[in-house]
Coordinates of C-alpha atoms in Angstrom, one line a residue:
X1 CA 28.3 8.0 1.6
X2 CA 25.0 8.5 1.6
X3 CA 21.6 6.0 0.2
X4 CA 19.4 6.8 -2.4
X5 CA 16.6 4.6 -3.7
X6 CA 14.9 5.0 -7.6
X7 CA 11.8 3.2 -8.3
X8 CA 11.9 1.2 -11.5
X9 CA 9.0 -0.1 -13.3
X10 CA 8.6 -3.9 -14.0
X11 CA 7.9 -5.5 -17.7
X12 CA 6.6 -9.3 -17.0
X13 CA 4.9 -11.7 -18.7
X14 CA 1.6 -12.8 -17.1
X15 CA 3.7 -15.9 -15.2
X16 CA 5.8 -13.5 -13.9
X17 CA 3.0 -11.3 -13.0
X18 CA 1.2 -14.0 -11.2
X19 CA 4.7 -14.7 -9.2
X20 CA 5.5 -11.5 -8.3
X21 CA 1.9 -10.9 -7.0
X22 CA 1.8 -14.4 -5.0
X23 CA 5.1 -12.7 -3.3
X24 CA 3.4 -9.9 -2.3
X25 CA 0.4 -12.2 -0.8
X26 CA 2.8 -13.8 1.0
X27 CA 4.4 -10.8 2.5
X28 CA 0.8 -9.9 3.5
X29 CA -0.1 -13.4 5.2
X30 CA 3.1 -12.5 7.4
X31 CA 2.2 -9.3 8.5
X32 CA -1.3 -11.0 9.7
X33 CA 0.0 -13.8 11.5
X34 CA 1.9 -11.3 13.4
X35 CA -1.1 -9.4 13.9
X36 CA -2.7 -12.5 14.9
X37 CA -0.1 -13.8 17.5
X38 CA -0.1 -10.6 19.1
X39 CA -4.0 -10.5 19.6
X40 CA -3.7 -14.1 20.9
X41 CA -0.8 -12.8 23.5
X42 CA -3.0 -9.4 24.7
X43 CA -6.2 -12.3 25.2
X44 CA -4.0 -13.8 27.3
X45 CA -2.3 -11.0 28.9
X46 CA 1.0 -11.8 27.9
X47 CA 3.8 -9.3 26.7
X48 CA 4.1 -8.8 23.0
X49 CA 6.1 -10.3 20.6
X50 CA 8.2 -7.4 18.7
X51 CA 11.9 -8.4 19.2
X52 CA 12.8 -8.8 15.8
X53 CA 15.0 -11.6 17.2
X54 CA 11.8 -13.1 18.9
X55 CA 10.2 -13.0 15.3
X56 CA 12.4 -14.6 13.7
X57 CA 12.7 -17.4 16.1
X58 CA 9.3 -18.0 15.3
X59 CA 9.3 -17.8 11.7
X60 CA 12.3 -20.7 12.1
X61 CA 10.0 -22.8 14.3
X62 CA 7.1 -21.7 11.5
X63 CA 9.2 -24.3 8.9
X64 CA 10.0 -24.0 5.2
X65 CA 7.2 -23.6 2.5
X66 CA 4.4 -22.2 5.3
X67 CA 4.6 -18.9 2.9
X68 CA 4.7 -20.1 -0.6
X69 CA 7.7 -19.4 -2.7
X70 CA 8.4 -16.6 -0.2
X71 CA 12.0 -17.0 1.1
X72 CA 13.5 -16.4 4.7
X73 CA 15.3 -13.1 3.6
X74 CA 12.1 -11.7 2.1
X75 CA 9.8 -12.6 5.4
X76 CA 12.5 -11.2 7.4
X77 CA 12.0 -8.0 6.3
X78 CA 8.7 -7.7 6.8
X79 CA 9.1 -8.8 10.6
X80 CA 11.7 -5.9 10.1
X81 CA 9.4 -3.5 8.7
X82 CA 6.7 -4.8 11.9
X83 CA 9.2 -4.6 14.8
X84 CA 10.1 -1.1 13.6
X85 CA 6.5 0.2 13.2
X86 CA 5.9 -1.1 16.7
X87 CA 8.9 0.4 18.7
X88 CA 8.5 3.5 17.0
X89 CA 4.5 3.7 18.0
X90 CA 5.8 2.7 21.6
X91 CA 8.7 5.5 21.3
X92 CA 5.8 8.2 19.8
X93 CA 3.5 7.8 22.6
X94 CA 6.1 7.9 25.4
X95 CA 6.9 11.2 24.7
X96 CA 3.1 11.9 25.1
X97 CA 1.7 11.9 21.9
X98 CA -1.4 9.5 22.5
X99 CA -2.9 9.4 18.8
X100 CA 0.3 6.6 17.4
X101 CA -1.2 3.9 17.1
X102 CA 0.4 0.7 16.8
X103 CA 0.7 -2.1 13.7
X104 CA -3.0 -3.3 13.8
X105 CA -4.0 -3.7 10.2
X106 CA -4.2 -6.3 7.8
X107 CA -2.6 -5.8 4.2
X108 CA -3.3 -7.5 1.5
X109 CA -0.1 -6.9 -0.5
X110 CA 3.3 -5.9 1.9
X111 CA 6.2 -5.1 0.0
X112 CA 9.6 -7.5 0.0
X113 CA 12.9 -6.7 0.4
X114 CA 16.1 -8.3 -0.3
X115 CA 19.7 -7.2 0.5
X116 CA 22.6 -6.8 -1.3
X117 CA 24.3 -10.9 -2.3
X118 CA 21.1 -12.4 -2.2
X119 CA 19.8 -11.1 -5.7
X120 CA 21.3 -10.8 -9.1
X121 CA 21.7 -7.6 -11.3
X122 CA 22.4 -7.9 -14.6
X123 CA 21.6 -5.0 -16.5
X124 CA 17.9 -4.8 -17.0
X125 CA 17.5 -8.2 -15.9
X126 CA 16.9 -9.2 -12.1
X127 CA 16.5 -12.4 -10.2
X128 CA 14.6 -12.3 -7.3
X129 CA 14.7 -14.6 -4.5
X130 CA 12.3 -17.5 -4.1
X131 CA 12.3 -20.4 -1.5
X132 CA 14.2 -23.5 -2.3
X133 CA 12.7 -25.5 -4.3
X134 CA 11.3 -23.2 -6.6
X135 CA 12.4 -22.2 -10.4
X136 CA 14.2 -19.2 -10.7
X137 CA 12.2 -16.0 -11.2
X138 CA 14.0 -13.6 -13.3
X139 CA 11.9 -10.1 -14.1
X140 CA 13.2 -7.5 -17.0
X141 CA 13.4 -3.7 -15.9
X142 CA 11.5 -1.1 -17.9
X143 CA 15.1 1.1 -17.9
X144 CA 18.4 1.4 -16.6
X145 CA 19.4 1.1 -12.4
X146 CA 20.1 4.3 -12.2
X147 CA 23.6 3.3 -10.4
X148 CA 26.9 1.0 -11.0
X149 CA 26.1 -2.3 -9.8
X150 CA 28.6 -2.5 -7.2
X151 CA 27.1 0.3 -5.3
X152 CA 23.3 -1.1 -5.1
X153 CA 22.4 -2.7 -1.6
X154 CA 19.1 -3.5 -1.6
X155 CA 15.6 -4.1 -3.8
X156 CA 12.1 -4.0 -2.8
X157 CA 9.4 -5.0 -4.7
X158 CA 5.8 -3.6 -4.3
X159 CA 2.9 -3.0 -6.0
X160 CA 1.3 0.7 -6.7
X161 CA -1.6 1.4 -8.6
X162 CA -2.2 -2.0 -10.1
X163 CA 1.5 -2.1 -11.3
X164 CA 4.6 -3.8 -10.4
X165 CA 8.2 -1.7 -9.0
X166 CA 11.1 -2.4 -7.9
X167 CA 12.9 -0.1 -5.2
X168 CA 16.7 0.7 -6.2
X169 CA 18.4 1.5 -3.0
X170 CA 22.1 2.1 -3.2
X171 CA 25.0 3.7 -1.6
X172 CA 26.2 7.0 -3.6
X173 CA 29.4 8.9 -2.6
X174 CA 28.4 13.0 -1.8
X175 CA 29.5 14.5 -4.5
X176 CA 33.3 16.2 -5.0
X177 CA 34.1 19.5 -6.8
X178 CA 37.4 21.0 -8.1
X179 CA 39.7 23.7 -5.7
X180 CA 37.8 26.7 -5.7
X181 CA 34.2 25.4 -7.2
X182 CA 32.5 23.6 -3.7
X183 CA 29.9 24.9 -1.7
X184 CA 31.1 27.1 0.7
X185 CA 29.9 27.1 4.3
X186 CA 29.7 31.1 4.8
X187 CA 27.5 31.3 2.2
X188 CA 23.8 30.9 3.1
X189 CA 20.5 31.4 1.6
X190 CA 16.7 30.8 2.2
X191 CA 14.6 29.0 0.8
X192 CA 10.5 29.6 1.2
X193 CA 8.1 26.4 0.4
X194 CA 5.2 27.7 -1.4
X195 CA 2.1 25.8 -3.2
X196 CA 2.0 28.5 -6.2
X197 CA 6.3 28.5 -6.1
X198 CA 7.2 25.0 -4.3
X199 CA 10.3 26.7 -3.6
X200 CA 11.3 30.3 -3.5
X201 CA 15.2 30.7 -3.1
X202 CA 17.3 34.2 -2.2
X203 CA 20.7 33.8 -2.6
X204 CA 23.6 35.9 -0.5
X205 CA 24.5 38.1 -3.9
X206 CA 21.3 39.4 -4.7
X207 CA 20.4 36.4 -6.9
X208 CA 17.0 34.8 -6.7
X209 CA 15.4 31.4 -8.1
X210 CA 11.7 31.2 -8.5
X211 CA 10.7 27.5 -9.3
X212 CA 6.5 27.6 -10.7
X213 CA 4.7 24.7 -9.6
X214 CA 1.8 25.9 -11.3
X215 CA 1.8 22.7 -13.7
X216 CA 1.5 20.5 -10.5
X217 CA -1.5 22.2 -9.2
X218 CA -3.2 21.9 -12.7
X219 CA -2.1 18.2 -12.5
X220 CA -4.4 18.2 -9.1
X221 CA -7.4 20.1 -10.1
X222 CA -7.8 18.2 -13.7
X223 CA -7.4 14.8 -11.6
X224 CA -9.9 16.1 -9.1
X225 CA -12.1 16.5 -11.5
X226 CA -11.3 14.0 -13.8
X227 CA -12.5 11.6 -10.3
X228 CA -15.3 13.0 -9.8
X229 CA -16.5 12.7 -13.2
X230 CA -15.4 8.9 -13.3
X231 CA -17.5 8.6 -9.7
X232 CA -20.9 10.3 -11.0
X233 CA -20.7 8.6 -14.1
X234 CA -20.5 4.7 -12.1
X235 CA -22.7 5.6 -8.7
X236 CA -25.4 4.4 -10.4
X237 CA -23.8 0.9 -11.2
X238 CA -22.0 0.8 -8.1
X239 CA -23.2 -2.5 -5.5
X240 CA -25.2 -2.4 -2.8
X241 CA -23.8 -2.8 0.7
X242 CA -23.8 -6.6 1.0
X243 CA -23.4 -6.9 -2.7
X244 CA -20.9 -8.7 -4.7
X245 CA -19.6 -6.5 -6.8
X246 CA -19.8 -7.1 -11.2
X247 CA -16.8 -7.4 -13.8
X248 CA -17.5 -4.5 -15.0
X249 CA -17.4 -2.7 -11.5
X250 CA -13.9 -4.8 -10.8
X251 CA -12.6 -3.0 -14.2
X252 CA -13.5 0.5 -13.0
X253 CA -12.1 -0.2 -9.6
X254 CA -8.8 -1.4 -11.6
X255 CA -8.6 1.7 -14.0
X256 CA -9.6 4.3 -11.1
X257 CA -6.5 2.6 -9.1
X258 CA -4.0 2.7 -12.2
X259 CA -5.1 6.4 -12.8
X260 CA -5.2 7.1 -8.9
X261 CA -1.0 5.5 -9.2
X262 CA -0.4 7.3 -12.8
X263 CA -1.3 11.0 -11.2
X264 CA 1.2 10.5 -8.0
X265 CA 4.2 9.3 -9.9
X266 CA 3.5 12.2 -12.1
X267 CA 3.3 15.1 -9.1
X268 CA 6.1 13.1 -7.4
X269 CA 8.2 13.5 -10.8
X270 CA 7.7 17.1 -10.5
X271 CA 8.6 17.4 -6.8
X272 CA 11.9 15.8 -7.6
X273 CA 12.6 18.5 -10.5
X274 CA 11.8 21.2 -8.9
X275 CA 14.1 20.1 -5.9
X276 CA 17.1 19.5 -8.5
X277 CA 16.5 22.5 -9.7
X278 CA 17.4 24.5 -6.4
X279 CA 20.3 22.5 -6.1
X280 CA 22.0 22.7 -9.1
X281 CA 21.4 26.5 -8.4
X282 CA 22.8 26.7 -5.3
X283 CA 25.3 24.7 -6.5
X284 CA 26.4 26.9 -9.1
X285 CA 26.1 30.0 -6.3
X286 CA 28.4 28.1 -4.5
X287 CA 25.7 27.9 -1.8
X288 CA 27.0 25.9 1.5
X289 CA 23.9 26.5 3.9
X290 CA 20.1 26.2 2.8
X291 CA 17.7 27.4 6.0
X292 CA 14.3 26.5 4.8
X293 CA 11.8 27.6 6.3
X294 CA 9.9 24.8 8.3
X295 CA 5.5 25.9 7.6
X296 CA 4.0 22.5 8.8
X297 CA 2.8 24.7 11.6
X298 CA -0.4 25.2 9.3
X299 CA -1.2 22.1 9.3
X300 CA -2.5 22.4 12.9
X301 CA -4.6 25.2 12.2
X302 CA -8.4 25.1 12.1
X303 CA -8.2 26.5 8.5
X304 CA -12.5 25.3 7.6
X305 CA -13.2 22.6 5.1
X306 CA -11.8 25.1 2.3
X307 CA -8.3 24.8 2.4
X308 CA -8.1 21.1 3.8
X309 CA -7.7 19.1 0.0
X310 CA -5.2 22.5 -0.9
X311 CA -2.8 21.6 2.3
X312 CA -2.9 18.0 1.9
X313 CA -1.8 18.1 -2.0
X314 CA 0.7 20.7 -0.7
X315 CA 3.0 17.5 0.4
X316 CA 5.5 20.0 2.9
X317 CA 6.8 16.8 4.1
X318 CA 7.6 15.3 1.1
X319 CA 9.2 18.7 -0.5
X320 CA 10.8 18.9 2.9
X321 CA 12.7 15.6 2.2
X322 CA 13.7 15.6 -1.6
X323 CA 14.9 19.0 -1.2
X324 CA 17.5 17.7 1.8
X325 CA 18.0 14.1 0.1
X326 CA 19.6 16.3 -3.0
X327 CA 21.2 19.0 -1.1
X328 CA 23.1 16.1 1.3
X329 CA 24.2 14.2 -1.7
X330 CA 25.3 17.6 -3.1
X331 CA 27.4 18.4 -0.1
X332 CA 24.9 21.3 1.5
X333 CA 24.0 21.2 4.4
X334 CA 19.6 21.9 5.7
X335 CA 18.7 23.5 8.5
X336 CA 14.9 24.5 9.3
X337 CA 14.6 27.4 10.5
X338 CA 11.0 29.2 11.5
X339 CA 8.8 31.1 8.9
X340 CA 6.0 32.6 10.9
X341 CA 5.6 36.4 10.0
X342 CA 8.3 36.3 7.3
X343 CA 5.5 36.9 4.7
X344 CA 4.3 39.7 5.9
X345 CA 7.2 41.6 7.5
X346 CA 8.6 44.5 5.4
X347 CA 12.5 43.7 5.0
X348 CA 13.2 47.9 4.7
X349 CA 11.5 48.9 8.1
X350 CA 11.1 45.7 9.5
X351 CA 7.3 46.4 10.3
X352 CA 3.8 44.6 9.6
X353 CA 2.2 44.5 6.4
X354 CA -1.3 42.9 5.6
X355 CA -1.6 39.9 3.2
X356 CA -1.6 41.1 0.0
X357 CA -4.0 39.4 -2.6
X358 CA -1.3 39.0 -5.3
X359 CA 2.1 38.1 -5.2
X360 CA 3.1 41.3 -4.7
X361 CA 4.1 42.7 -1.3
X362 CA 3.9 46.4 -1.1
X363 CA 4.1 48.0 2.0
X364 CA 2.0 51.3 3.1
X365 CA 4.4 52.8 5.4
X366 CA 8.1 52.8 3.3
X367 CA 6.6 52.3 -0.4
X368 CA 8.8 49.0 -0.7
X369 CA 7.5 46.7 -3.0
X370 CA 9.1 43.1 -4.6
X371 CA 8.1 39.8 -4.9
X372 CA 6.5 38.0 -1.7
X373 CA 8.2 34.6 -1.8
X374 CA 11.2 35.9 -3.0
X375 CA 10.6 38.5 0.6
X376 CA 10.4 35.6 3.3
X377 CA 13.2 33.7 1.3
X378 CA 15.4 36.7 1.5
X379 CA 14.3 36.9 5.8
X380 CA 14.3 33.1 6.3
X381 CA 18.2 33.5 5.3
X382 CA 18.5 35.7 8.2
X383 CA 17.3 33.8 10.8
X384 CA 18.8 30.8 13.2
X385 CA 17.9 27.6 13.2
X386 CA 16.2 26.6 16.5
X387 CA 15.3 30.3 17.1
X388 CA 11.4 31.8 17.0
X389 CA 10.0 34.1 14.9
X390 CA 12.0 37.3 16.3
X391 CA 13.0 40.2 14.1
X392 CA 16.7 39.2 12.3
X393 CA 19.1 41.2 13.2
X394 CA 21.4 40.7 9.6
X395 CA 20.5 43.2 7.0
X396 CA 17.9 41.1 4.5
X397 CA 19.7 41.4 1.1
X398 CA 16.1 41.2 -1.8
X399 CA 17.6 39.7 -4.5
X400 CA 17.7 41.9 -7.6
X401 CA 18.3 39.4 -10.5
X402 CA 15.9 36.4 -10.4
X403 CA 16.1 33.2 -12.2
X404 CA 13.1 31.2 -13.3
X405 CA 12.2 27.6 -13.6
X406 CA 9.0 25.5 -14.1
X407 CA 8.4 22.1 -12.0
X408 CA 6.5 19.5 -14.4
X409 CA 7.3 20.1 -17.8
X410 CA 6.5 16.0 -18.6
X411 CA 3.0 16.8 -17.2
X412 CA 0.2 16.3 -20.2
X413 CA -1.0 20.0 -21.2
X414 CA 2.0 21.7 -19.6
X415 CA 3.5 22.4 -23.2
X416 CA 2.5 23.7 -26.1
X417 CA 2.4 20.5 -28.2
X418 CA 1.5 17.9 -25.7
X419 CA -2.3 18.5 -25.1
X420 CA -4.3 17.4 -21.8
X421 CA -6.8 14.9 -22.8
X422 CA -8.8 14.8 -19.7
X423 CA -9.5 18.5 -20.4
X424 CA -12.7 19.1 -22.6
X425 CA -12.4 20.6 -25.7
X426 CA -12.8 23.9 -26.4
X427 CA -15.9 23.8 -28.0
X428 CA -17.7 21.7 -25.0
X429 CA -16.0 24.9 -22.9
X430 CA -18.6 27.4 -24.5
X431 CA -15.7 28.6 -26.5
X432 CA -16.4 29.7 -30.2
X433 CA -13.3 30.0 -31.3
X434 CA -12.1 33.1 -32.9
X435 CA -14.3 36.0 -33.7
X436 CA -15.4 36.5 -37.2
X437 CA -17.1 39.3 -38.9
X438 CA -21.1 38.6 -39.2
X439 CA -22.0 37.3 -43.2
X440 CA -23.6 40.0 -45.3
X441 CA -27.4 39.9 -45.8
X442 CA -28.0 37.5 -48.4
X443 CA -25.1 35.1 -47.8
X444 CA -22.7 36.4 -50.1
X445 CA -19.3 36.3 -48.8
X446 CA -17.6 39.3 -48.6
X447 CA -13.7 39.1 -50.0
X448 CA -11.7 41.9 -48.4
X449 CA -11.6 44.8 -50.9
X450 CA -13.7 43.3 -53.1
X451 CA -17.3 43.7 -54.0
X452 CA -20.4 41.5 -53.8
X453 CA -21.4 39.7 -57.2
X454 CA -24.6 40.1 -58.1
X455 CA -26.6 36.8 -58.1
X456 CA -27.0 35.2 -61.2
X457 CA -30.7 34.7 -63.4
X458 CA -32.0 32.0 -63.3
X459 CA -35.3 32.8 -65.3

């Protein structure tokens, strides 16, 4: 058994609304009176509080209705979500790393959580906890729980963007297969993570998977520029340090936040296809063993100014995690495996070969040429999890027969009949249009294999 959480949107009335948000207040005036006792207990040279058992001690002695129509199994997560934050600060810089910080800042909205038989699930319909006393708030789902009933354990509610979810978390069983048709364990192949091919995959027979992500880096560089537009175009209304802001500010501040929310569940959409998509191939491969090849090393490197907003959108962590989340629920197993070198080694002679500009790798000293992702998938497959970057000893198998996919077909311009409308039209481009032959002298117009009429008298 294994979790999985789907975020769900929320339809509510403006009551409802007002509710949900006072929750998520609430939540947030927890979080700061722990930040707050805390301070008072380092003034005084006293040892935290942290213990989750300690906090909730003193949310008893706090009494009931001191956080609105937040109940006890709502606060108690967040002291949850506090104590955890703090003891894995403590644990992070134990083992020497000195830049975690620990819980420190104030939030205005802190998502709730509530665990499985204290809310009710009724199809689209949920009731969320309030504190005693209060009438029952019940909040309609924009679609279906993606899971039975009986298996969902928890709900979280939080805000993103200006807009109200609900966190889905429920316990799956891994999948089963008939005699002959599950993954098997001798099988293995590599997979390379990639900005232009979020994932490259060579399979053990030859096969191949190429997944584009070419839509999801459009997505970035129309929003980019979509943001900056939106920025120029309000610096000049924009209030002074000290300077309450206008309505009309507080309105752009909304819509920039709803579009800012809008453009990650869209690239987080396509992270999950893409992921799905190499696991229903391996799946169909009969693929037992993914090593993936582990590049966060690059994030360390002093790369310039250049390619800082390219490796942040790249998101290795989170294509890193929806990639293993599938593959465990599918019954594969994940290992990372290290992927220095394996773009630019030649899998025929096994010998250096400089970057090439394209996606083509050809190498000067055996004429080999094929595909570069495809290349360091098909030599991340060879290698051992836990070892470095050493030469593989396995022959690399190329695959021969590739299969492709595209990541983000539900993203706005990435079909033929769904057009982008933060993209300028293309006659604000310079664009114009198709070519056409030059008018005749005189403005006659010139029918294809027909001659000019004379003009007509008119004396």
């Amino acid at each position: 058994m294994v979790h999985r959480t789907a975020r769900v949107a929320l339809r509510v009335t403006m009551g409802q609304r007002r509710r949900c948000f006072g929750l998520l207040r609430s939540a947030g005036d927890v979080w700061a009176c722990l930040l707050e006792i805390n301070t008072w207990r380092r003034r005084r040279q006293a040892a935290p509080l942290v213990s989750y058992q300690e906090l909730c001690r003193e949310l008893a002695a706090s009494g009931p209705g001191t956080f609105g129509e937040l109940d006890t199994t709502g606060a108690r997560s967040v002291l949850r979500r506090f104590s955890d934050a703090w003891f894995a600060a403590a644990k992070r810089r134990k083992d020497g790393e000195l830049s975690a910080r620990f819980p420190r800042r104030r939030r205005r909205l802190m998502p709730v959580r509530w665990y499985h038989g204290t809310f009710s699930l009724d199809g689209r319909r949920v009731r969320i906890p309030v504190a005693k006393g209060a009438s029952p708030l019940w909040v309609r789902l924009a679609r279906e729980v993606p899971y039975p009933v009986e298996q969902v354990r928890s709900i979280t509610l939080l805000c993103e963007g200006g807009r109200l979810f609900l966190d889905v978390t429920a316990e799956v069983p891994v999948a089963s297969y008939p005699p002959g048709e599950e993954p098997a364990p001798d099988l293995v192949a590599g997979v390379d993570l990639g900005i232009i091919h979020p994932y490259a995959v060579a399979g053990p027979g030859g096969g191949g998977l190429l997944v584009s992500g070419r839509a999801i880096r459009a997505e970035h560089r129309v929003h980019l520029a979509d943001t900056k537009a939106r920025r120029r175009a309000m610096a000049g209304r924009a209030p002074k340090p000290g300077q309450q802001g206008s309505r009309r500010w507080r309105k752009y501040r909304r819509r920039a936040r709803m579009v800012e929310g809008r453009h990650r569940r869209r690239v987080r959409q396509a992270q999950h296809e893409a992921a799905r998509q190499v696991v229903s191939w391996a799946v169909a491969q009969r693929v037992g063993v993914l090593h993936v090849g582990d590049p966060r090393g690059v994030l360390g490197i002093d790369a310039g100014r250049r390619h800082n907003l390219r490796l942040r959108q790249w998101q290795i962590g989170r294509l890193l995690q929806v990639l293993n989340d599938k593959a465990v629920l599918a019954g594969i197993t994940v290992h990372l495996v290290d992927e220095r070198g394996t773009s630019s080694t030649c899998p025929a002679c096994r010998r250096r070969v400089p970057k090439p500009p394209g996606r083509t790798l050809s190498c000067p000293h055996c004429a080999f040429s094929g595909h570069r992702d495809l290349v360091a998938a098909a030599i991340i497959a060879t290698r051992s999890p836990g070892g470095g970057p050493t030469t593989p000893t396995p022959p690399v198998v190329v695959p021969e027969v590739v299969t492709h996919r595209r990541a983000g077909r539900h993203l706005p311009g990435a079909g033929q009949s769904r057009r982008d409308p933060r993209r300028p039209t293309q006659a604000t481009r310079g664009s114009v249009g198709p070519r056409r032959p030059a008018p005749p002298p005189g403005g006659e117009s010139l029918a294809h294999g027909e001659d000019p009429q004379p003009a007509p008298d008119t004396r």
